[in-house]
Amino acid sequence: MPRIGVFIETREGRIKPAMSGVITAARGPNHELYGLVLDGRAADYKAQLQAFGIHRIVDVASPTGPLGWNPDTWARAIALAMREFGLEALFGLTSAMGKEVLPRIAAILDAPLLMDCLRVDVEKRTAEKSQFSGKTTGVFKLNGAHCLYGMRPNVIEAIPAPTEAKIDAFQAPVTEGALIVEALRLEASRGVDLTEAEIIISGGRAMQNGDNFRILRECAEVLGASVGASRVAVDAGWVPHSMQVGQTGKTVSPKLYIACGISGSVQHFAGMKTSGVIVAINTDPKAVMMQHCDYGIAGDLFEVVPILTRQLKASLNHG
Amino acid sequence: MPFKIYVCVKHVPDSAANITILDKTRIEEKITFIINPFDENAIEEAVQLRSKVGDAEVVAVTIGKPAAVETLRSAMAMGADRGIHVVTGDPPDSIATARALKAAILADGAPDIIFTGKGSIDSEGFQTMFRLGAALGVPAANNVASFRLEGRTATVESELEAGGRAVIRMPLPCVIGAGKALNKPRYPILPDIMKARKKPIRTVPMESLDIGTPPASVQLIELRPFSDRRQAKLIPGPVEKAVEELVRLLREEAKVI
Ligand SMILES: Cc1cc2nc3c(=O)[nH]c(=O)nc-3n(C[C@H](O)[C@H](O)[C@H](O)COP(=O)(O)OP(=O)(O)OC[C@H]3O[C@@H](n4cnc5c(N)ncnc54)[C@H](O)[C@@H]3O)c2cc1C
Ligand SMILES: Nc1ncnc2c1ncn2[C@@H]1O[C@H](COP(=O)(O)O)[C@@H](O)[C@H]1O
């Protein structure tokens, strides 16, 4: 029975929504699924983890208590847990946190790792991921004692598979090494990270300035969405780089992506082409984004977006 | 002894280039290649650090085909003092790459600091810096948005989710993966490009490096063009009506809201 681990990412006492899809991807015929939790709240997550098929929840801590955020100690603790429980594979998210932790584990174990996977076959040890800014998809074979997969958030649809989970405590004998986390500066962080957002509304050059992003934020609020941007909007200093979608920004795959006044350059597409549904709002019906979207509205975003916000408000309030 | 700064730079297809798949795993390489964009931030930081330290040297290292020498020239036009080119045929996976980078760097000198980009835009591995750090037994930080050196202690801000940052402290030597927010890479002017032509490059065949026998590998078995089956549906009509139809489609057809 293959034992497969899943690195469970949490935020403020909640399992990140994108985790359910990752757990779904890790399931397979007679896989025994281990959910590794590091924030000290394993018991709180039992109901949700077992609903998606986790059989054993491993509460990973240090001998003196929960491990505070330090990607280096977290990686060493998880690598030890993988050995302790005989996990032959580990799944995680290709999120900001996953990008810090998964490659460190792979480096410690000298194990193969594929980040940003779109699909994984645990039995065959193959996985698909985008290459060359999303222009091609590569199929890879992983060879090694432990295989690590970082899934692109939201690409696998989450399907419940209820089971009964048992909690194991695991005290990893790790102490802080050469890498010290001195402080966390979270004041700048706003809401859900773009890479994990289920809905994104983005603005490009057409926004004209930073203040105008307010109309996107208003729409985002109604949708429970995050706000993104093209590089032009970032380079102009209208919004921070953490909001940039694209090849030199973030790769996102929300179920709904609304591009407002974004032309659809290859570099922008590189970051959002695997989105579920793409909506384009653009004055130019011939813009690339308008031709490679699912639904397009040819119009001025300053007119269209406020109407969309108003209608969504009305529609979401009635059902 | 001068302070030694190594920068790992990768030769990658330009993001705007058309990628044509030749056989199952190879692409047509008669396209424009560039220095990996994040590696420009790595070079920029290294060059700025050199001027702060004074007695320091910036060495650009690449592993790649013969054509990758162009990327070393770009790095040197941006200010690197010299280059090391580990010549390979097919691109190695990141496990072998990190081992080869380690071997090439140690054969050249004792690094005080190593810069890389935060990820490569062709293979999108997001791991070489960590593997290199682990192989050398030194700490590594990635997606670095600010960097400061005091004595032999590096303090960096590493980007976390949603714009948050972790302030990380590490002793030298260490590996630093540069993010876009770290700096604004300089644009080399013609005299810099001319000067770069005269800077020395050492060429090392990959086979001559002792990289041991990696216990693991990641092997590309097939490349396929990304196929997008979207059928763009432009919603006609006056804005108010069009938006109404869009909301209906999102709810009833796409079921995403
Ligand atoms: C190495 C490299 C990396 C890059 N990385 C990225 C990246 O990560 N992300 C990224 O986005 N770009 C990236 N770029 C830049 C990219 O090539 C484009 O320049 C950029 O994406 C264009 O941004 P835009 O669509 O906002 O602007 P434009 O291309 O100028 O498009 C603006 C659009 O707005 C429309 N418009 C104008 N007014 C209105 C209005 N009132 N209402 C509605 N529509 C309107 C126009 O018709 C047009 O289609 C990169 C480029 C390079 C060379
Ligand atoms: N073949 C290579 N030669 C030199 N540096 C490399 C090579 N591959 C990766 N790197 C470095 O490692 C970083 C991350 O690459 P990757 O792990 O492939 O995303 C890059 O930005 C480079 O700095």
XYZ file of C-alpha atoms and ligand atoms in Angstrom:
652
model
C 0.000 0.000 0.000
C 1.809 3.150 -1.144
C 2.052 5.743 1.580
C 1.660 9.219 0.173
C 2.178 12.418 2.119
C 0.484 15.759 1.611
C 2.012 18.916 3.066
C -1.089 20.670 4.397
C -0.797 24.436 4.085
C -2.851 26.485 6.462
C -3.391 30.179 6.988
C -4.690 31.698 10.196
C -6.092 28.455 11.504
C -7.715 27.333 8.277
C -6.688 24.841 5.655
C -6.077 26.721 2.418
C -8.963 26.139 -0.004
C -6.615 24.942 -2.763
C -5.476 22.012 -0.553
C -8.592 19.945 -1.267
C -7.610 19.670 -4.925
C -4.072 18.655 -3.949
C -5.381 15.900 -1.665
C -7.648 14.766 -4.495
C -4.610 14.557 -6.790
C -2.684 12.466 -4.258
C -5.407 9.820 -3.972
C -5.131 6.551 -5.837
C -6.055 2.905 -5.604
C -5.120 1.790 -2.069
C -2.974 4.827 -1.337
C -2.641 5.512 2.334
C -2.725 9.305 2.609
C -0.778 11.153 5.300
C -1.568 14.805 5.904
C 1.380 16.652 7.448
C 0.304 19.614 9.577
C 2.877 22.008 11.058
C 0.928 24.794 12.711
C 0.113 22.836 15.874
C -3.611 22.670 15.150
C -3.911 19.188 13.627
C -6.966 18.283 15.711
C -8.903 21.269 14.346
C -8.459 20.014 10.811
C -9.504 16.392 11.310
C -13.069 16.700 9.991
C -11.999 18.531 6.850
C -8.986 16.341 6.086
C -10.819 13.047 6.515
C -13.645 14.349 4.307
C -11.106 14.483 1.460
C -9.566 11.099 2.098
C -6.657 11.701 4.501
C -6.176 8.545 6.582
C -3.526 9.740 8.980
C -2.847 13.238 10.155
C 0.716 13.805 11.292
C 1.037 16.618 13.791
C 4.619 17.682 13.133
C 6.252 19.700 15.919
C 9.604 20.123 17.604
C 10.240 18.568 21.030
C 9.522 21.963 22.567
C 6.263 22.724 20.753
C 5.004 23.944 17.391
C 7.644 24.987 14.891
C 7.442 28.697 14.177
C 7.762 29.649 10.513
C 11.245 28.896 9.293
C 11.352 27.238 5.869
C 14.619 25.501 6.682
C 13.458 23.847 9.925
C 10.088 23.037 8.385
C 11.770 21.274 5.483
C 14.047 19.271 7.770
C 11.101 18.314 9.989
C 9.045 17.159 7.005
C 11.956 15.213 5.550
C 12.297 13.407 8.890
C 8.552 12.726 9.006
C 8.713 11.258 5.501
C 11.396 8.839 6.637
C 9.638 8.048 9.930
C 6.337 7.165 8.219
C 7.877 5.653 5.112
C 6.271 8.099 2.694
C 7.290 7.395 -0.860
C 5.809 10.565 -2.298
C 4.912 14.026 -1.089
C 2.378 16.407 -2.571
C 2.115 20.112 -1.872
C 1.017 23.380 -3.425
C 3.104 25.513 -5.741
C 2.280 28.537 -3.596
C 4.661 31.046 -2.037
C 4.994 28.710 0.955
C 5.248 25.557 -1.142
C 7.995 27.157 -3.227
C 9.966 27.708 -0.024
C 9.412 24.318 1.556
C 9.116 21.648 -1.181
C 12.437 22.355 -2.953
C 14.228 22.457 0.394
C 12.848 18.995 1.243
C 13.885 17.720 -2.189
C 17.374 19.134 -1.657
C 17.694 17.456 1.761
C 16.488 14.075 0.478
C 18.257 14.414 -2.890
C 14.851 13.539 -4.291
C 13.251 14.402 -7.621
C 10.782 17.289 -7.500
C 8.480 18.747 -10.099
C 6.907 22.091 -9.276
C 3.761 23.567 -10.784
C 2.353 20.199 -11.880
C -0.869 20.133 -13.824
C -1.377 16.379 -13.451
C 0.375 13.510 -11.669
C 0.325 9.730 -12.043
C 1.702 8.432 -8.734
C 1.880 4.812 -9.905
C 3.787 5.563 -13.104
C 5.779 8.339 -11.376
C 5.056 10.717 -14.183
C 3.791 14.257 -14.061
C 2.885 17.044 -16.463
C 3.894 20.641 -16.097
C 4.005 23.682 -18.288
C 7.295 24.645 -19.911
C 8.521 27.647 -21.882
C 6.049 30.062 -20.343
C 3.158 27.734 -20.856
C 3.735 27.272 -24.588
C 4.327 23.566 -24.151
C 3.436 20.918 -21.613
C 6.217 18.552 -20.590
C 5.663 15.001 -19.405
C 8.334 13.953 -16.912
C 9.394 10.719 -15.274
C 10.675 10.974 -11.712
C 13.325 8.503 -10.562
C 14.361 8.250 -6.937
C 13.425 6.921 -3.527
C 10.950 9.721 -2.769
C 9.063 11.714 -5.376
C 7.882 15.250 -4.705
C 5.131 17.044 -6.570
C 4.103 20.683 -6.197
C 0.665 21.095 -7.744
C -0.387 24.317 -9.453
C -3.217 25.594 -7.214
C -6.771 25.011 -8.422
C -5.932 22.823 -11.437
C -7.390 19.661 -9.912
C -11.035 19.725 -9.045
C -11.595 18.851 -5.389
C -13.753 15.761 -4.892
C -14.689 14.602 -1.378
C -13.824 11.010 -0.371
C -14.849 10.588 3.260
C -12.817 8.329 5.500
C -11.858 8.143 9.181
C -8.557 9.793 10.071
C -6.246 9.065 12.977
C -3.860 11.668 14.410
C -0.197 10.846 15.064
C 2.091 13.217 16.905
C 5.597 13.461 15.490
C 8.292 15.373 17.312
C 11.026 16.156 14.857
C 14.363 16.711 16.572
C 15.180 19.889 14.661
C 16.592 23.143 15.923
C 17.177 26.377 14.082
C 20.253 26.141 11.894
C 22.205 28.781 10.029
C 19.088 30.346 8.525
C 17.238 32.522 11.022
C 13.844 34.112 10.428
C 14.162 37.419 12.248
C 10.767 38.862 11.559
C 7.678 38.469 9.447
C 6.355 41.546 7.705
C 2.801 40.698 6.948
C 1.389 44.218 7.201
C 1.712 44.677 3.457
C -0.094 41.443 2.666
C -3.648 41.738 1.587
C -6.012 38.779 1.650
C -5.464 35.610 -0.294
C -2.350 35.288 -2.418
C -3.028 35.581 -6.138
C -1.589 32.122 -6.809
C -4.265 30.557 -4.642
C -7.205 32.809 -5.486
C -10.265 31.146 -6.991
C -11.337 34.299 -8.792
C -9.060 37.068 -10.054
C -9.870 40.379 -11.658
C -6.857 42.057 -13.247
C -6.144 45.445 -14.747
C -3.566 46.544 -17.276
C -2.284 49.694 -18.930
C -5.827 50.889 -19.476
C -6.234 51.470 -15.724
C -4.214 54.711 -16.152
C -3.235 55.026 -12.482
C -3.229 53.289 -9.112
C -6.372 55.000 -7.831
C -8.444 53.530 -10.616
C -7.711 50.024 -9.343
C -10.378 50.892 -6.775
C -13.063 49.944 -9.292
C -11.491 46.488 -9.630
C -11.246 46.121 -5.842
C -14.933 46.980 -5.518
C -15.836 44.284 -8.006
C -13.423 41.853 -6.313
C -15.079 42.428 -2.992
C -18.448 41.362 -4.363
C -16.941 38.274 -6.002
C -14.626 37.300 -3.158
C -11.855 37.732 -5.708
C -8.237 38.926 -5.575
C -6.955 41.769 -7.762
C -4.099 41.238 -10.216
C -2.278 43.356 -12.763
C -0.212 43.267 -15.928
C 3.443 44.197 -15.858
C 2.736 47.582 -17.383
C 0.611 48.491 -14.356
C 3.344 47.252 -12.014
C 6.241 48.927 -13.832
C 4.336 52.202 -13.836
C 4.245 51.937 -10.053
C 0.441 51.819 -9.872
C 0.380 48.548 -7.920
C 3.012 46.384 -6.172
C 4.914 43.621 -7.913
C 3.170 41.022 -5.768
C 0.083 41.692 -7.905
C 1.765 40.978 -11.246
C 0.431 38.055 -13.235
C 2.624 36.559 -15.925
C 5.940 35.131 -16.760
C 7.909 37.425 -14.479
C 5.036 37.695 -12.031
C 2.771 35.025 -10.648
C 1.394 31.945 -12.316
C -2.264 31.651 -11.475
C -5.014 29.246 -12.348
C -8.239 30.526 -10.825
C -11.589 29.133 -11.849
C -12.460 32.609 -13.170
C -10.024 35.229 -14.534
C -11.358 38.617 -15.588
C -8.866 40.647 -17.657
C -9.709 44.345 -17.850
C -7.811 46.445 -20.368
C -5.100 43.812 -20.835
C -4.051 43.132 -24.411
C -2.994 39.510 -23.957
C 0.782 39.407 -24.474
C 2.448 35.988 -24.441
C 4.099 36.927 -21.161
C 0.781 37.746 -19.535
C -0.849 34.603 -20.917
C 2.060 32.582 -19.557
C 0.800 33.362 -16.086
C -2.919 32.716 -16.513
C -3.595 30.492 -19.524
C -4.666 27.484 -17.462
C -7.420 29.496 -15.760
C -10.810 27.820 -15.793
C -12.856 30.568 -17.462
C -11.331 33.732 -18.924
C -13.374 36.894 -19.347
C -11.959 39.809 -21.333
C -13.139 43.393 -21.141
C -11.414 45.490 -23.763
C -12.239 48.403 -26.043
C -10.499 46.603 -28.880
C -12.440 43.531 -30.025
C -9.335 42.396 -31.921
C -7.090 42.325 -28.850
C -5.458 38.902 -28.378
C -7.109 38.574 -24.980
C -10.516 39.007 -26.638
C -9.725 36.216 -29.074
C -8.403 33.788 -26.500
C -11.004 34.216 -23.818
C -14.218 32.361 -23.092
C -16.416 35.446 -22.845
C -15.565 38.909 -24.049
C -17.236 42.268 -23.795
C -16.002 44.931 -26.198
C -16.226 48.108 -24.193
C -14.639 50.652 -21.930
C -13.703 49.017 -18.643
C -14.544 52.223 -16.778
C -18.102 51.763 -17.941
C -18.318 47.954 -17.934
C -16.736 47.112 -14.571
C -18.951 49.316 -12.374
C -22.028 47.904 -14.132
C -20.687 44.389 -13.585
C -20.120 45.141 -9.900
C -23.631 46.498 -9.512
C -25.242 43.576 -11.332
C -23.181 40.994 -9.460
C -24.166 42.587 -6.183
C -27.826 42.364 -7.134
C -27.525 38.852 -8.541
C -25.456 37.372 -5.709
C -27.815 38.886 -3.149
C -30.739 37.049 -4.692
C -29.504 33.587 -4.646
C 42.079 37.454 -1.200
C 39.291 39.167 -3.081
C 35.718 38.596 -1.994
C 34.288 36.067 -4.453
C 30.793 36.539 -5.806
C 29.447 33.856 -8.119
C 26.304 34.318 -10.192
C 24.513 31.421 -11.875
C 23.016 32.466 -15.205
C 20.956 30.394 -17.593
C 20.571 30.713 -21.348
C 16.842 30.483 -22.104
C 14.531 31.005 -25.097
C 13.118 34.522 -25.280
C 9.648 34.533 -23.817
C 8.270 35.974 -27.051
C 9.851 33.257 -29.232
C 7.717 30.639 -30.904
C 8.511 27.218 -29.527
C 8.481 24.449 -32.119
C 8.747 20.874 -30.928
C 11.143 18.952 -33.169
C 10.890 15.429 -31.877
C 9.463 14.223 -28.622
C 11.753 16.154 -26.306
C 13.653 18.726 -28.330
C 12.769 22.176 -29.530
C 13.894 24.114 -32.568
C 16.733 26.267 -31.266
C 17.006 28.707 -34.158
C 15.156 31.247 -32.048
C 16.258 34.161 -29.903
C 17.788 33.162 -26.588
C 18.274 35.538 -23.690
C 19.755 35.550 -20.224
C 17.064 34.287 -17.845
C 15.292 37.496 -16.688
C 15.682 36.823 -12.945
C 19.371 36.129 -13.442
C 19.711 39.750 -14.579
C 18.570 40.763 -11.116
C 21.153 38.368 -9.690
C 23.940 39.953 -11.761
C 22.797 43.463 -10.902
C 22.885 42.712 -7.174
C 26.302 41.091 -7.497
C 27.730 44.079 -9.342
C 26.323 46.498 -6.763
C 27.747 44.352 -3.971
C 31.173 44.356 -5.617
C 31.317 48.131 -5.535
C 30.351 48.143 -1.850
C 32.870 45.499 -0.851
C 35.698 46.971 -2.885
C 38.152 44.139 -3.319
C 35.695 41.744 -4.902
C 35.209 39.773 -8.082
C 31.987 38.769 -9.867
C 32.116 35.469 -11.755
C 29.179 34.399 -13.946
C 28.672 30.644 -14.319
C 26.477 28.911 -16.843
C 25.761 25.316 -17.716
C 24.547 24.888 -21.223
C 25.165 24.298 -24.897
C 27.958 26.132 -26.740
C 25.515 28.945 -27.569
C 25.109 29.702 -23.855
C 28.342 31.660 -24.133
C 26.113 34.526 -25.325
C 24.456 34.631 -21.934
C 27.856 34.856 -20.238
C 28.621 37.796 -22.548
C 25.358 39.451 -21.475
C 26.295 38.923 -17.830
C 29.734 40.410 -18.449
C 28.263 43.362 -20.350
C 26.227 44.008 -17.200
C 29.431 44.008 -15.194
C 30.551 40.472 -14.346
C 34.368 40.266 -14.456
C 34.657 36.872 -16.103
C 32.738 33.726 -16.941
C 32.777 29.977 -16.555
C 30.982 27.937 -19.183
C 30.227 24.313 -18.369
C 29.418 22.899 -21.776
C 26.715 20.221 -22.088
C 24.679 18.614 -24.787
C 21.140 18.007 -23.609
C 20.121 20.160 -20.653
C 20.745 18.386 -17.335
C 17.948 18.212 -14.732
C 18.188 20.447 -11.691
C 19.754 17.718 -9.562
C 22.695 17.369 -11.957
C 22.745 21.125 -12.616
C 23.211 21.941 -8.928
C 25.975 19.362 -8.628
C 27.720 20.711 -11.698
C 27.412 24.315 -10.479
C 28.924 23.283 -7.173
C 31.812 21.450 -8.847
C 32.520 24.280 -11.274
C 32.440 26.942 -8.552
C 34.619 25.013 -6.100
C 37.126 24.225 -8.837
C 37.409 27.969 -9.435
C 37.542 29.346 -5.918
C 35.957 29.597 -2.486
C 32.650 31.441 -2.855
C 31.735 34.135 -0.334
C 28.282 34.448 -1.821
C 26.356 32.943 -4.732
C 23.473 34.619 -6.506
C 20.922 32.863 -8.697
C 17.596 33.907 -10.177
C 14.435 32.871 -8.371
C 13.475 30.517 -11.183
C 14.193 29.841 -14.829
C 11.543 30.791 -17.376
C 12.093 27.800 -19.657
C 12.077 24.743 -17.392
C 10.494 26.583 -14.446
C 12.236 24.309 -11.954
C 12.176 26.645 -8.919
C 14.749 24.574 -7.041
C 18.342 24.923 -8.249
C 19.306 27.480 -5.563
C 18.149 25.196 -2.758
C 19.893 22.163 -4.194
C 23.084 24.170 -4.658
C 22.887 25.425 -1.061
C 22.309 21.916 0.282
C 25.143 20.487 -1.835
C 27.533 23.119 -0.486
C 26.154 22.799 3.042
C 25.258 26.495 3.187
C 21.921 28.281 3.739
C 19.815 29.534 0.848
C 17.009 32.055 0.508
C 14.857 32.536 -2.554
C 12.569 35.163 -4.041
C 14.675 37.794 -2.381
C 13.340 41.354 -2.560
C 16.021 43.117 -0.534
C 19.585 42.281 0.419
C 22.027 43.757 2.905
C 25.478 42.596 3.967
C 27.010 43.529 7.323
C 30.335 41.905 8.005
C 29.778 38.245 7.189
C 26.042 38.296 7.830
C 23.501 38.637 5.035
C 20.037 39.936 5.850
C 17.415 39.501 3.165
C 13.705 39.934 2.739
C 12.146 36.963 1.069
C 8.712 37.419 -0.481
C 5.894 35.490 1.114
C 2.330 35.205 -0.041
C 0.188 38.217 -0.874
C 3.018 40.733 -0.590
C 4.176 39.690 2.902
C 7.899 39.282 3.581
C 10.133 37.260 5.872
C 13.291 38.920 7.149
C 15.977 36.241 7.031
C 19.503 36.341 8.434
C 22.256 33.993 7.239
C 26.019 33.811 7.649
C 28.233 33.824 4.552
C 28.693 31.889 2.405
C 25.092 31.559 1.313
C 22.963 31.287 -1.810
C 20.558 34.066 -2.728
C 17.810 33.678 -5.325
C 16.991 37.084 -6.770
C 13.382 38.140 -7.350
C 12.199 40.955 -9.633
C 11.656 43.345 -6.732
C 15.328 43.161 -5.702
C 16.612 45.836 -8.085
C 16.330 47.256 -11.567
C 18.889 45.534 -13.807
C 21.055 47.953 -15.761
C 20.778 48.065 -19.510
C 24.262 47.598 -20.975
C 25.385 50.280 -23.389
C 27.564 49.637 -26.433
C 30.941 50.275 -24.722
C 29.973 47.763 -22.000
C 29.114 45.226 -24.667
C 32.430 45.856 -26.432
C 34.351 45.537 -23.178
C 32.580 42.277 -22.371
C 33.996 40.711 -25.535
C 37.476 40.938 -24.066
C 36.651 39.499 -20.674
C 37.903 35.955 -20.064
C 35.678 32.888 -20.230
C 36.826 29.504 -19.055
C 35.233 26.585 -20.863
C 34.814 23.332 -18.952
C 33.314 20.188 -20.462
C 30.522 18.848 -18.243
C 32.094 15.370 -18.372
C 35.277 16.663 -16.786
C 33.445 17.686 -13.598
C 33.088 15.257 -10.748
C 29.387 15.332 -9.967
C 29.205 11.864 -8.440
C 26.261 9.623 -9.195
C 23.002 11.418 -8.431
C 20.585 9.042 -6.673
C 17.640 10.611 -8.456
C 16.670 12.257 -11.690
C 13.841 13.950 -13.500
C 13.622 12.964 -17.111
C 11.657 14.715 -19.830
C 9.798 12.079 -21.820
C 7.585 14.189 -24.001
C 6.874 17.784 -24.907
C 3.486 18.715 -26.294
C 2.234 22.030 -27.546
C -0.172 23.623 -25.096
C -3.580 23.396 -26.639
C -6.200 25.894 -25.712
C -9.647 24.816 -26.709
C -11.340 28.059 -25.785
C -13.970 29.375 -28.161
C -14.161 33.085 -27.636
C -17.734 34.231 -27.326
C -18.016 37.977 -27.737
C -21.168 39.185 -26.081
C -22.827 41.831 -28.262
C -25.292 44.549 -27.395
C -25.443 47.627 -25.224
C -23.248 47.398 -22.129
C -26.021 46.972 -19.588
C -27.484 44.030 -21.563
C -24.091 42.513 -22.360
C -23.082 42.499 -18.703
C -26.406 40.931 -17.791
C -25.737 38.164 -20.288
C -22.183 37.719 -18.993
C -23.406 37.285 -15.418
C -25.982 34.761 -16.628
C -23.336 32.794 -18.578
C -20.939 32.767 -15.645
C -23.668 31.435 -13.405
C -25.540 29.036 -15.630
C -23.130 27.936 -18.336
C -19.701 28.161 -16.724
C -20.994 27.811 -13.158
C -18.072 29.719 -11.683
C -19.922 32.279 -9.567
C 10.993 39.291 -20.413
C 9.616 39.861 -20.308
C 8.804 39.476 -19.245
C 7.507 39.990 -19.126
N 6.730 39.565 -18.074
C 5.446 39.996 -18.000
C 4.580 39.535 -16.959
O 4.980 38.776 -16.070
N 3.307 39.977 -16.952
C 2.807 40.843 -17.894
O 1.620 41.196 -17.823
N 3.606 41.313 -18.868
C 4.909 40.920 -18.941
N 5.708 41.423 -19.914
C 5.201 42.562 -20.730
C 4.324 42.168 -21.891
O 5.125 41.909 -23.009
C 3.324 43.302 -22.243
O 4.046 44.483 -22.479
C 2.302 43.599 -21.153
O 1.714 42.389 -20.686
C 1.222 44.494 -21.673
O 0.409 44.946 -20.618
P -1.086 45.442 -20.897
O -1.850 44.368 -21.530
O -1.582 45.971 -19.596
O -0.869 46.711 -21.836
P -1.127 46.874 -23.394
O -0.503 45.798 -24.169
O -0.783 48.278 -23.730
O -2.690 46.682 -23.526
C -3.643 47.570 -23.026
C -4.990 47.075 -23.507
O -6.021 47.861 -22.918
C -7.028 48.102 -23.889
N -7.734 49.315 -23.446
C -7.296 50.605 -23.509
N -8.195 51.426 -22.929
C -9.204 50.642 -22.474
C -10.407 50.905 -21.748
N -10.750 52.144 -21.353
N -11.205 49.855 -21.444
C -10.873 48.591 -21.819
N -9.754 48.300 -22.504
C -8.925 49.314 -22.814
C -6.287 48.209 -25.185
O -7.158 47.898 -26.279
C -5.196 47.154 -25.012
O -5.638 45.900 -25.476
C 7.011 40.925 -20.069
C 7.826 41.305 -21.130
C 9.109 40.793 -21.265
C 9.944 41.223 -22.442
N 21.894 25.545 -16.541
C 22.076 26.497 -15.624
N 23.221 27.229 -15.614
C 23.422 28.203 -14.683
N 22.517 28.523 -13.742
C 21.359 27.825 -13.710
C 21.080 26.785 -14.633
N 19.861 26.281 -14.354
C 19.392 26.996 -13.300
N 20.292 27.931 -12.907
C 20.157 28.932 -11.834
O 19.148 28.528 -10.940
C 18.061 29.445 -10.950
C 16.761 28.711 -10.787
O 16.555 27.806 -11.829
P 15.410 26.704 -11.795
O 15.617 25.894 -10.569
O 15.574 25.940 -13.050
O 14.108 27.462 -11.766
C 18.206 30.213 -12.255
O 17.623 31.501 -12.156
C 19.720 30.266 -12.411
O 20.274 31.295 -11.623
